[in-house]
Amino acid sequence: MDTPEHSDTLEYTDVAIIGGGPSGAAAAAWLARHGLAVRVLERQHFPRFSIGESLLPQCMAHLETCGLLEAAQAGHFQPKNGAAFCWKGQYAAIDFREKLTPGPGTTWQIERADFDQRLLDGARDAGADVEHGVSVIGFTPDPHRPQLTMRDDAGKTRQLEARFVLDASGYGRVLARLTGLDCPSSLATRGALFTHVEGLFGDADHDRNKILIGVHPEQKDIWYWLIPFPDGRASVGVVADIDTLDAAGDNDTARYWALINAEPRFNELLTGVTPVRDVTRLAGYSANIKRLHGPGFAVLGNAGEFLDPVFSSGITIALDSAVRAAPLVTRQLDGEDVDWDGDFEIPLREGIATFRAFIDAWYDGRLPRIIFHEHQTPRIRDMLSAILAGYAWDKNNPFVTASQRRLDSLAEACTQEAAVSP
């Protein structure tokens, strides 16, 4: 590959990556291992807190693809083998090891400060140059020489010219804003209140190897997460529409505990725990983008489209976008014609659409009806397990190729308490 000609006024690299979260680290590691000069520009200083703490098994294959699985394994994170659901005394569990799609069936619950640091260190070890405290404030797209304007913590402004730019800025959504590609999500606006607790040792019936998702006993569009970490620590949150959150108390801490205590299982498990960080609000997180690529750039993960936290799809989509984009960047910089629509945007959006169908079915009540139904066949359960394990791109699964129709018919069958078959 040709090396860009240097000048006195610009800095140069082959690939500039905005953001050092999971998608940025994954893309950087892959590209650096394939001989490209990679510059990661991260606004924050690591380690730093981030939400999104429960992975899906599909992530493990992506981490291996970009050479970061070993770096992540060194974190000895809490194992995760599935998801459990509770509502008004009912309990249902889905084991990701029992699924239709081949591939890993286990993963981790993670504290992102440690996890993201390990991935970014792994990208640096692969040869990527990582800069912290750098914000991207300007962008000029170009099919061959896109340029970024950067500003560091000291206020110094610099120009960086690359042969390609990847935006992995997450909720910062840098290129979506700078290029005018930002657009509203089709999902309703919701918010989350969450904290971390310690002293959660639970009872003998609590499975720490599964994320616990609870449903409010009366308001079914309010749901809860409990993500166990090692040593009796956990992330615990509640999600609802903004008006419902605001009506639950006089401040976010009061609102949080009022809603948590309304769910019997969560109330029981959290009795006597100690919060170890302030209750935090995250609102209006769902986002979309008009397109995921343009002249000299592509957009990864949450920087493009973010759905909803209910099935922990965020990091899976982020890593999938990274391992799809990185080889295309390499091919383009080698002089090949690359079909960014056909090889990146369309297939990536197909998997996102599968997750969206399941999220819609969660909030309108179809999916809880299915999950808590007692008479599903093992094959149906294996198909659902594969989607919830992150394998939303497997076209051998009927719940991928015809998500809405299959969910509609299965929910109707569950309502009628009929025998269910694919």
Tab-separated table of C-alpha atoms in Angstrom:
chain	number	residue	atom	x	y	z
A	1	MET	CA	0.000	0.000	0.000
A	2	ASP	CA	1.218	3.483	-0.822
A	3	THR	CA	2.165	5.748	2.056
A	4	PRO	CA	0.671	9.276	1.844
A	5	GLU	CA	3.117	12.033	1.007
A	6	HIS	CA	3.845	14.187	4.063
A	7	SER	CA	3.784	17.977	4.292
A	8	ASP	CA	4.598	20.539	6.950
A	9	THR	CA	0.978	21.549	7.524
A	10	LEU	CA	-0.860	18.279	7.964
A	11	GLU	CA	-0.452	15.096	9.949
A	12	TYR	CA	-1.034	11.891	8.032
A	13	THR	CA	-2.161	8.341	8.621
A	14	ASP	CA	-3.681	5.531	6.610
A	15	VAL	CA	-6.811	5.130	8.729
A	16	ALA	CA	-8.133	7.549	11.334
A	17	ILE	CA	-10.598	6.098	13.838
A	18	ILE	CA	-12.741	8.426	15.941
A	19	GLY	CA	-13.321	6.789	19.312
A	20	GLY	CA	-11.575	4.080	21.290
A	21	GLY	CA	-14.565	2.019	22.475
A	22	PRO	CA	-15.141	-1.601	21.406
A	23	SER	CA	-15.818	-0.941	17.718
A	24	GLY	CA	-12.897	1.482	17.405
A	25	ALA	CA	-10.502	-0.859	19.196
A	26	ALA	CA	-11.645	-3.857	17.143
A	27	ALA	CA	-11.246	-2.068	13.824
A	28	ALA	CA	-7.897	-0.592	14.879
A	29	ALA	CA	-6.523	-3.974	15.929
A	30	TRP	CA	-7.608	-5.652	12.701
A	31	LEU	CA	-6.268	-2.911	10.455
A	32	ALA	CA	-2.963	-2.529	12.292
A	33	ARG	CA	-2.387	-6.278	12.101
A	34	HIS	CA	-2.840	-6.012	8.347
A	35	GLY	CA	-0.085	-3.471	7.943
A	36	LEU	CA	-1.901	-0.134	7.960
A	37	ALA	CA	-0.919	2.952	9.928
A	38	VAL	CA	-3.875	3.505	12.284
A	39	ARG	CA	-4.549	6.549	14.474
A	40	VAL	CA	-7.266	6.254	17.160
A	41	LEU	CA	-8.572	9.610	18.430
A	42	GLU	CA	-10.339	9.229	21.778
A	43	ARG	CA	-11.918	12.231	23.497
A	44	GLN	CA	-11.853	10.734	26.991
A	45	HIS	CA	-9.042	9.443	29.155
A	46	PHE	CA	-9.212	5.740	29.966
A	47	PRO	CA	-10.223	3.992	32.109
A	48	ARG	CA	-13.647	5.633	32.102
A	49	PHE	CA	-17.137	4.510	33.014
A	50	SER	CA	-19.545	3.476	30.282
A	51	ILE	CA	-22.911	1.755	30.319
A	52	GLY	CA	-23.599	-1.347	28.205
A	53	GLU	CA	-22.189	-4.039	30.470
A	54	SER	CA	-23.630	-7.324	29.232
A	55	LEU	CA	-22.186	-8.978	26.138
A	56	LEU	CA	-23.762	-11.537	23.814
A	57	PRO	CA	-21.956	-14.740	22.757
A	58	GLN	CA	-21.689	-13.538	19.148
A	59	CYS	CA	-19.190	-10.982	20.464
A	60	MET	CA	-16.684	-13.720	21.283
A	61	ALA	CA	-16.292	-14.708	17.637
A	62	HIS	CA	-15.815	-11.061	16.655
A	63	LEU	CA	-13.200	-10.512	19.362
A	64	GLU	CA	-11.322	-13.533	18.065
A	65	THR	CA	-11.553	-12.284	14.475
A	66	CYS	CA	-9.867	-8.990	15.345
A	67	GLY	CA	-7.299	-10.608	17.648
A	68	LEU	CA	-8.608	-9.194	20.936
A	69	LEU	CA	-10.138	-12.271	22.575
A	70	GLU	CA	-7.023	-13.102	24.577
A	71	ALA	CA	-6.722	-9.515	25.835
A	72	ALA	CA	-10.341	-9.599	26.988
A	73	GLN	CA	-10.014	-13.038	28.603
A	74	ALA	CA	-7.300	-11.662	30.871
A	75	GLY	CA	-9.992	-9.563	32.594
A	76	HIS	CA	-11.555	-12.675	34.203
A	77	PHE	CA	-15.020	-11.190	33.842
A	78	GLN	CA	-18.229	-12.681	35.239
A	79	PRO	CA	-19.347	-15.562	32.964
A	80	LYS	CA	-22.711	-15.257	31.223
A	81	ASN	CA	-24.585	-18.155	29.635
A	82	GLY	CA	-28.053	-16.738	29.108
A	83	ALA	CA	-30.859	-14.448	30.150
A	84	ALA	CA	-33.481	-14.888	32.869
A	85	PHE	CA	-36.832	-13.106	33.025
A	86	CYS	CA	-39.183	-12.452	35.940
A	87	TRP	CA	-42.707	-11.038	36.132
A	88	LYS	CA	-45.276	-11.314	38.942
A	89	GLY	CA	-43.755	-14.478	40.345
A	90	GLN	CA	-43.154	-16.088	36.951
A	91	TYR	CA	-39.609	-16.991	35.962
A	92	ALA	CA	-38.215	-18.067	32.598
A	93	ALA	CA	-34.631	-18.647	31.525
A	94	ILE	CA	-33.007	-18.915	28.114
A	95	ASP	CA	-29.672	-20.745	27.928
A	96	PHE	CA	-27.505	-19.414	25.111
A	97	ARG	CA	-25.664	-22.738	24.922
A	98	GLU	CA	-28.895	-24.276	23.605
A	99	LYS	CA	-29.352	-22.427	20.311
A	100	LEU	CA	-29.891	-23.047	16.633
A	101	THR	CA	-26.823	-21.219	15.343
A	102	PRO	CA	-23.302	-22.670	15.703
A	103	GLY	CA	-20.779	-20.571	17.598
A	104	PRO	CA	-19.927	-19.589	21.156
A	105	GLY	CA	-22.749	-20.004	23.673
A	106	THR	CA	-21.179	-18.146	26.577
A	107	THR	CA	-19.768	-14.683	27.117
A	108	TRP	CA	-19.268	-12.196	29.988
A	109	GLN	CA	-20.876	-9.526	32.096
A	110	ILE	CA	-18.320	-6.716	32.084
A	111	GLU	CA	-17.453	-3.455	33.764
A	112	ARG	CA	-16.742	-1.328	30.753
A	113	ALA	CA	-13.923	0.736	32.245
A	114	ASP	CA	-11.771	-2.393	32.483
A	115	PHE	CA	-13.088	-4.129	29.358
A	116	ASP	CA	-12.659	-1.135	27.043
A	117	GLN	CA	-9.207	-0.413	28.429
A	118	ARG	CA	-8.113	-3.984	27.682
A	119	LEU	CA	-9.421	-3.851	24.120
A	120	LEU	CA	-7.770	-0.509	23.418
A	121	ASP	CA	-4.506	-1.726	24.923
A	122	GLY	CA	-4.794	-4.747	22.650
A	123	ALA	CA	-5.206	-2.482	19.626
A	124	ARG	CA	-2.152	-0.511	20.725
A	125	ASP	CA	-0.188	-3.754	21.102
A	126	ALA	CA	-1.221	-4.642	17.543
A	127	GLY	CA	0.420	-1.437	16.327
A	128	ALA	CA	-2.306	1.211	16.439
A	129	ASP	CA	-1.390	4.716	17.620
A	130	VAL	CA	-3.850	5.836	20.315
A	131	GLU	CA	-4.328	9.454	21.403
A	132	HIS	CA	-6.485	10.416	24.388
A	133	GLY	CA	-7.955	13.825	25.131
A	134	VAL	CA	-8.553	14.602	21.458
A	135	SER	CA	-11.914	15.783	20.102
A	136	VAL	CA	-12.807	15.826	16.423
A	137	ILE	CA	-14.459	19.177	15.668
A	138	GLY	CA	-14.359	19.268	11.875
A	139	PHE	CA	-14.501	16.858	8.959
A	140	THR	CA	-14.028	17.190	5.207
A	141	PRO	CA	-15.139	14.044	3.368
A	142	ASP	CA	-13.158	13.011	0.327
A	143	PRO	CA	-12.947	9.640	-1.450
A	144	HIS	CA	-9.144	9.641	-1.253
A	145	ARG	CA	-7.990	12.203	1.326
A	146	PRO	CA	-10.622	12.889	3.997
A	147	GLN	CA	-9.475	15.391	6.635
A	148	LEU	CA	-10.238	15.783	10.318
A	149	THR	CA	-9.817	18.850	12.500
A	150	MET	CA	-8.784	17.871	16.029
A	151	ARG	CA	-8.613	19.809	19.273
A	152	ASP	CA	-6.760	18.501	22.315
A	153	ASP	CA	-7.356	19.152	26.011
A	154	ALA	CA	-4.979	22.123	25.908
A	155	GLY	CA	-7.030	23.762	23.168
A	156	LYS	CA	-4.492	23.140	20.410
A	157	THR	CA	-6.023	22.523	16.986
A	158	ARG	CA	-4.446	20.207	14.424
A	159	GLN	CA	-5.332	18.764	11.031
A	160	LEU	CA	-5.151	15.076	10.233
A	161	GLU	CA	-5.394	13.718	6.712
A	162	ALA	CA	-6.159	10.034	6.273
A	163	ARG	CA	-6.821	7.683	3.420
A	164	PHE	CA	-9.976	6.543	5.207
A	165	VAL	CA	-11.913	7.520	8.339
A	166	LEU	CA	-13.971	5.258	10.608
A	167	ASP	CA	-16.324	6.866	13.113
A	168	ALA	CA	-16.537	4.760	16.280
A	169	SER	CA	-17.513	7.654	18.543
A	170	GLY	CA	-20.550	5.928	20.074
A	171	TYR	CA	-23.090	8.284	21.627
A	172	GLY	CA	-20.888	11.197	20.494
A	173	ARG	CA	-22.023	10.449	16.909
A	174	VAL	CA	-19.338	12.733	15.518
A	175	LEU	CA	-19.692	12.215	11.771
A	176	ALA	CA	-23.489	11.916	11.919
A	177	ARG	CA	-23.510	15.451	13.326
A	178	LEU	CA	-20.731	16.928	11.198
A	179	THR	CA	-22.073	15.549	7.911
A	180	GLY	CA	-25.781	16.173	8.559
A	181	LEU	CA	-26.575	12.449	8.377
A	182	ASP	CA	-28.121	12.295	11.850
A	183	CYS	CA	-31.802	11.350	11.897
A	184	PRO	CA	-34.348	10.309	14.525
A	185	SER	CA	-34.840	6.713	15.591
A	186	SER	CA	-38.120	4.953	14.863
A	187	LEU	CA	-38.140	3.740	18.452
A	188	ALA	CA	-39.981	5.603	21.188
A	189	THR	CA	-37.965	7.921	23.421
A	190	ARG	CA	-37.150	6.213	26.704
A	191	GLY	CA	-34.793	6.739	29.592
A	192	ALA	CA	-32.869	4.637	32.076
A	193	LEU	CA	-31.917	5.130	35.721
A	194	PHE	CA	-29.098	2.943	36.971
A	195	THR	CA	-26.390	2.469	39.554
A	196	HIS	CA	-23.847	-0.098	40.734
A	197	VAL	CA	-24.328	-1.904	44.028
A	198	GLU	CA	-22.274	-4.209	46.217
A	199	GLY	CA	-23.359	-6.823	48.736
A	200	LEU	CA	-25.570	-8.647	46.227
A	201	PHE	CA	-24.910	-12.247	47.158
A	202	GLY	CA	-28.515	-13.260	46.537
A	203	ASP	CA	-30.134	-16.548	47.362
A	204	ALA	CA	-29.644	-20.074	46.114
A	205	ASP	CA	-32.186	-19.558	43.326
A	206	HIS	CA	-30.407	-16.575	41.757
A	207	ASP	CA	-28.317	-17.550	38.734
A	208	ARG	CA	-25.355	-15.180	38.537
A	209	ASN	CA	-24.432	-16.543	35.110
A	210	LYS	CA	-27.451	-14.891	33.522
A	211	ILE	CA	-28.574	-11.310	33.174
A	212	LEU	CA	-31.882	-10.902	35.013
A	213	ILE	CA	-34.558	-8.897	33.194
A	214	GLY	CA	-37.641	-7.989	35.188
A	215	VAL	CA	-41.010	-6.613	34.121
A	216	HIS	CA	-42.999	-4.183	36.260
A	217	PRO	CA	-46.001	-6.010	37.772
A	218	GLU	CA	-48.529	-3.480	36.473
A	219	GLN	CA	-46.853	-1.397	33.748
A	220	LYS	CA	-45.431	-3.866	31.261
A	221	ASP	CA	-43.428	-1.269	29.326
A	222	ILE	CA	-41.243	-0.688	32.421
A	223	TRP	CA	-38.426	-3.197	32.683
A	224	TYR	CA	-35.345	-3.793	34.835
A	225	TRP	CA	-31.863	-5.206	34.422
A	226	LEU	CA	-29.577	-6.845	36.942
A	227	ILE	CA	-26.102	-7.593	35.575
A	228	PRO	CA	-23.934	-9.491	38.073
A	229	PHE	CA	-20.224	-8.784	38.413
A	230	PRO	CA	-17.784	-10.753	40.574
A	231	ASP	CA	-17.642	-10.406	44.372
A	232	GLY	CA	-21.293	-9.514	44.970
A	233	ARG	CA	-21.316	-6.396	42.792
A	234	ALA	CA	-23.876	-5.672	40.086
A	235	SER	CA	-25.246	-3.101	37.678
A	236	VAL	CA	-28.951	-2.528	38.261
A	237	GLY	CA	-31.200	-0.289	36.176
A	238	VAL	CA	-34.770	0.491	35.224
A	239	VAL	CA	-36.048	1.637	31.814
A	240	ALA	CA	-39.300	3.501	31.120
A	241	ASP	CA	-40.637	6.398	29.102
A	242	ILE	CA	-39.478	9.776	30.381
A	243	ASP	CA	-42.840	10.831	31.826
A	244	THR	CA	-43.078	7.618	33.833
A	245	LEU	CA	-39.576	8.099	35.221
A	246	ASP	CA	-40.298	11.697	36.185
A	247	ALA	CA	-43.565	10.785	37.908
A	248	ALA	CA	-41.964	8.168	40.132
A	249	GLY	CA	-40.419	10.606	42.667
A	250	ASP	CA	-38.961	14.019	43.422
A	251	ASN	CA	-35.432	13.232	42.227
A	252	ASP	CA	-33.706	10.507	40.258
A	253	THR	CA	-32.521	8.590	43.324
A	254	ALA	CA	-36.029	8.511	44.798
A	255	ARG	CA	-37.490	7.612	41.416
A	256	TYR	CA	-35.009	4.802	40.937
A	257	TRP	CA	-35.669	3.094	44.260
A	258	ALA	CA	-39.427	3.559	44.035
A	259	LEU	CA	-39.468	1.757	40.713
A	260	ILE	CA	-36.963	-0.918	41.785
A	261	ASN	CA	-38.956	-1.701	44.922
A	262	ALA	CA	-42.133	-2.119	42.861
A	263	GLU	CA	-40.791	-5.333	41.314
A	264	PRO	CA	-40.892	-8.132	43.932
A	265	ARG	CA	-37.876	-10.140	42.767
A	266	PHE	CA	-35.640	-7.083	42.441
A	267	ASN	CA	-36.861	-5.776	45.785
A	268	GLU	CA	-35.918	-9.093	47.394
A	269	LEU	CA	-32.495	-9.375	45.768
A	270	LEU	CA	-31.515	-5.773	46.470
A	271	THR	CA	-32.483	-5.685	50.142
A	272	GLY	CA	-29.402	-4.650	52.104
A	273	VAL	CA	-27.168	-3.779	49.141
A	274	THR	CA	-24.997	-0.657	49.125
A	275	PRO	CA	-24.925	1.658	46.086
A	276	VAL	CA	-21.352	2.443	45.065
A	277	ARG	CA	-22.078	5.166	42.527
A	278	ASP	CA	-24.723	7.853	42.202
A	279	VAL	CA	-27.935	7.022	40.380
A	280	THR	CA	-27.393	8.126	36.787
A	281	ARG	CA	-29.941	8.975	34.101
A	282	LEU	CA	-29.501	8.184	30.424
A	283	ALA	CA	-32.290	9.486	28.211
A	284	GLY	CA	-33.095	9.642	24.526
A	285	TYR	CA	-30.391	7.114	23.669
A	286	SER	CA	-32.025	5.572	20.570
A	287	ALA	CA	-30.596	7.094	17.383
A	288	ASN	CA	-30.343	6.518	13.652
A	289	ILE	CA	-28.399	7.748	10.641
A	290	LYS	CA	-29.352	8.307	6.995
A	291	ARG	CA	-26.507	6.183	5.710
A	292	LEU	CA	-23.500	4.436	7.219
A	293	HIS	CA	-20.841	5.440	4.702
A	294	GLY	CA	-19.780	8.220	2.386
A	295	PRO	CA	-16.740	9.555	0.510
A	296	GLY	CA	-13.744	8.246	2.438
A	297	PHE	CA	-15.599	7.260	5.605
A	298	ALA	CA	-17.818	4.671	7.296
A	299	VAL	CA	-19.696	4.735	10.585
A	300	LEU	CA	-19.530	1.945	13.161
A	301	GLY	CA	-21.732	0.802	16.038
A	302	ASN	CA	-23.596	3.334	18.165
A	303	ALA	CA	-22.140	6.198	16.128
A	304	GLY	CA	-24.585	5.126	13.440
A	305	GLU	CA	-27.642	3.413	14.882
A	306	PHE	CA	-28.422	2.509	18.487
A	307	LEU	CA	-31.603	0.672	19.348
A	308	ASP	CA	-32.387	-0.077	22.979
A	309	PRO	CA	-30.549	-1.758	25.855
A	310	VAL	CA	-33.137	-4.466	26.532
A	311	PHE	CA	-31.321	-7.324	24.762
A	312	SER	CA	-27.748	-5.995	25.099
A	313	SER	CA	-27.308	-5.749	21.341
A	314	GLY	CA	-25.150	-2.604	21.343
A	315	ILE	CA	-21.656	-4.072	21.591
A	316	THR	CA	-22.596	-6.981	19.323
A	317	ILE	CA	-23.666	-4.562	16.586
A	318	ALA	CA	-20.571	-2.426	17.240
A	319	LEU	CA	-18.168	-5.357	16.875
A	320	ASP	CA	-20.034	-6.741	13.876
A	321	SER	CA	-19.754	-3.387	12.123
A	322	ALA	CA	-16.019	-3.253	12.871
A	323	VAL	CA	-15.193	-6.704	11.510
A	324	ARG	CA	-17.304	-5.994	8.411
A	325	ALA	CA	-15.748	-2.597	7.722
A	326	ALA	CA	-12.070	-3.267	8.413
A	327	PRO	CA	-11.473	-5.741	5.541
A	328	LEU	CA	-13.328	-3.417	3.158
A	329	VAL	CA	-11.063	-0.525	4.151
A	330	THR	CA	-8.029	-2.687	3.429
A	331	ARG	CA	-9.371	-3.705	0.044
A	332	GLN	CA	-10.230	-0.118	-0.890
A	333	LEU	CA	-6.794	1.153	0.080
A	334	ASP	CA	-5.331	-1.647	-2.039
A	335	GLY	CA	-7.103	-0.105	-5.028
A	336	GLU	CA	-10.110	-2.423	-5.275
A	337	ASP	CA	-13.626	-1.220	-5.973
A	338	VAL	CA	-15.644	-1.788	-2.805
A	339	ASP	CA	-19.422	-2.077	-2.625
A	340	TRP	CA	-20.032	-0.390	0.734
A	341	ASP	CA	-23.779	-0.782	0.349
A	342	GLY	CA	-23.810	-4.454	-0.552
A	343	ASP	CA	-20.946	-5.608	1.652
A	344	PHE	CA	-21.395	-3.342	4.680
A	345	GLU	CA	-24.516	-1.239	5.098
A	346	ILE	CA	-27.201	-3.613	3.805
A	347	PRO	CA	-26.073	-6.737	5.700
A	348	LEU	CA	-25.324	-4.770	8.865
A	349	ARG	CA	-28.758	-3.134	8.772
A	350	GLU	CA	-30.386	-6.544	8.221
A	351	GLY	CA	-29.084	-7.793	11.541
A	352	ILE	CA	-30.058	-4.543	13.240
A	353	ALA	CA	-33.569	-4.971	11.825
A	354	THR	CA	-33.784	-8.412	13.425
A	355	PHE	CA	-32.877	-6.956	16.808
A	356	ARG	CA	-35.372	-4.127	16.244
A	357	ALA	CA	-38.154	-6.625	15.541
A	358	PHE	CA	-37.449	-8.346	18.863
A	359	ILE	CA	-37.291	-5.004	20.686
A	360	ASP	CA	-40.629	-3.942	19.196
A	361	ALA	CA	-42.098	-7.288	20.221
A	362	TRP	CA	-40.769	-6.802	23.741
A	363	TYR	CA	-42.418	-3.435	24.241
A	364	ASP	CA	-45.756	-4.330	22.637
A	365	GLY	CA	-46.040	-7.463	24.769
A	366	ARG	CA	-45.641	-10.191	22.139
A	367	LEU	CA	-42.195	-11.321	23.254
A	368	PRO	CA	-42.936	-11.501	27.000
A	369	ARG	CA	-46.008	-13.573	26.084
A	370	ILE	CA	-43.708	-15.950	24.201
A	371	ILE	CA	-40.947	-16.039	26.809
A	372	PHE	CA	-43.262	-16.808	29.725
A	373	HIS	CA	-45.268	-19.408	27.797
A	374	GLU	CA	-44.757	-22.923	29.127
A	375	HIS	CA	-45.310	-25.060	26.020
A	376	GLN	CA	-42.736	-24.062	23.427
A	377	THR	CA	-41.010	-26.767	21.481
A	378	PRO	CA	-37.236	-27.121	21.978
A	379	ARG	CA	-36.634	-26.052	18.372
A	380	ILE	CA	-38.557	-22.811	18.827
A	381	ARG	CA	-36.634	-22.136	22.021
A	382	ASP	CA	-33.335	-22.792	20.193
A	383	MET	CA	-34.289	-20.326	17.446
A	384	LEU	CA	-35.162	-17.609	19.960
A	385	SER	CA	-32.041	-18.342	21.998
A	386	ALA	CA	-29.858	-17.840	18.914
A	387	ILE	CA	-31.259	-14.349	18.308
A	388	LEU	CA	-30.936	-13.329	21.956
A	389	ALA	CA	-27.358	-14.688	21.916
A	390	GLY	CA	-26.578	-12.180	19.165
A	391	TYR	CA	-26.771	-14.362	16.051
A	392	ALA	CA	-29.119	-11.957	14.294
A	393	TRP	CA	-27.479	-12.460	10.885
A	394	ASP	CA	-27.988	-16.243	10.601
A	395	LYS	CA	-30.369	-16.680	7.662
A	396	ASN	CA	-30.838	-20.346	8.530
A	397	ASN	CA	-32.974	-19.100	11.414
A	398	PRO	CA	-36.606	-18.350	10.424
A	399	PHE	CA	-36.692	-15.669	13.127
A	400	VAL	CA	-34.005	-13.827	11.145
A	401	THR	CA	-35.486	-14.153	7.673
A	402	ALA	CA	-39.094	-13.444	8.722
A	403	SER	CA	-38.825	-11.879	12.170
A	404	GLN	CA	-42.114	-9.993	12.332
A	405	ARG	CA	-44.240	-12.725	10.816
A	406	ARG	CA	-42.755	-15.436	13.021
A	407	LEU	CA	-43.095	-13.349	16.178
A	408	ASP	CA	-46.686	-12.460	15.290
A	409	SER	CA	-47.718	-16.043	14.695
A	410	LEU	CA	-45.876	-17.396	17.715
A	411	ALA	CA	-47.335	-14.764	20.036
A	412	GLU	CA	-50.816	-15.527	18.719
A	413	ALA	CA	-50.262	-19.240	19.268
A	414	CYS	CA	-49.076	-18.578	22.804
A	415	THR	CA	-52.151	-16.440	23.445
A	416	GLN	CA	-54.369	-19.299	22.336
A	417	GLU	CA	-52.292	-21.788	24.342
A	418	ALA	CA	-51.943	-23.884	21.218
A	419	ALA	CA	-49.115	-26.219	20.280
A	420	VAL	CA	-46.247	-24.210	18.763
A	421	SER	CA	-44.182	-25.421	15.817
A	422	PRO	CA	-41.866	-23.626	13.389
